Short mmCIF file of C-alpha atoms in Angstrom, two decimals:
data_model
loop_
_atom_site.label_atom_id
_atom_site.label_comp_id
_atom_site.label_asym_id
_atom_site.label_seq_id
_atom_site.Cartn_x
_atom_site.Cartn_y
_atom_site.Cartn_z
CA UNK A 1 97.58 233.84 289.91
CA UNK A 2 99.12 234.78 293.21
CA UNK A 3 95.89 235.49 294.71
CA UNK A 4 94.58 232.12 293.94
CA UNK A 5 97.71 230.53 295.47
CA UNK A 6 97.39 232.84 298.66
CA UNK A 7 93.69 231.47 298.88
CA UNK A 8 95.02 227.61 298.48
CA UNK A 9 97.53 228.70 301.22
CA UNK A 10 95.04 229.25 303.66
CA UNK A 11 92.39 226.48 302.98
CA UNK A 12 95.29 224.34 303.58
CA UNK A 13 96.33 225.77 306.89
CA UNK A 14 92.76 225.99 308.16
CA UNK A 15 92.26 222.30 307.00
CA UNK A 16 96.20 221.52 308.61
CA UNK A 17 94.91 223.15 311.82
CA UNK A 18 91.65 221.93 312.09
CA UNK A 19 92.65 217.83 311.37
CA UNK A 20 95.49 218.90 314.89
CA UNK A 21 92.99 220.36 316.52
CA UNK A 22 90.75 217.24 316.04
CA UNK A 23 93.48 214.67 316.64
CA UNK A 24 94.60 216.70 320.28
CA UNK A 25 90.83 216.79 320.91
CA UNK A 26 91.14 213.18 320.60
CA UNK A 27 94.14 212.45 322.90
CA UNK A 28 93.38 214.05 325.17
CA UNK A 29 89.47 212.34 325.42
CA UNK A 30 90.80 208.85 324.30
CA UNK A 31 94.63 208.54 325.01
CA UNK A 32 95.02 204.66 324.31
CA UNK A 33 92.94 205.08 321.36
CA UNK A 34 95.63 207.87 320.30
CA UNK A 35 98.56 205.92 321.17
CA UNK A 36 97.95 203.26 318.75
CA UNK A 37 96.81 205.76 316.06
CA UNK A 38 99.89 207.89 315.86
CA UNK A 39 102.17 204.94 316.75
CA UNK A 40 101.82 201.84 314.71
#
């Protein structure tokens, strides 16, 4: 049981740090394009 939560744990980080990764990626390329995505 705790294993299996450990292992949810982590996909969710890696999936957590991976969608920031993508999104600085994308500021930093398109900043406009950001601006209006993270601020409605």
């Amino acid at each position: 049981m705790v294993d299996k939560l450990l292992k949810a744990t982590l996909v969710i980080c890696r999936l957590v740090k991976s969608f920031f990764l993508l999104a600085f990626s994308r500021l930093s390329t398109n900043q406009p394009f950001a601006a209006k995505v993270l601020v409605p």
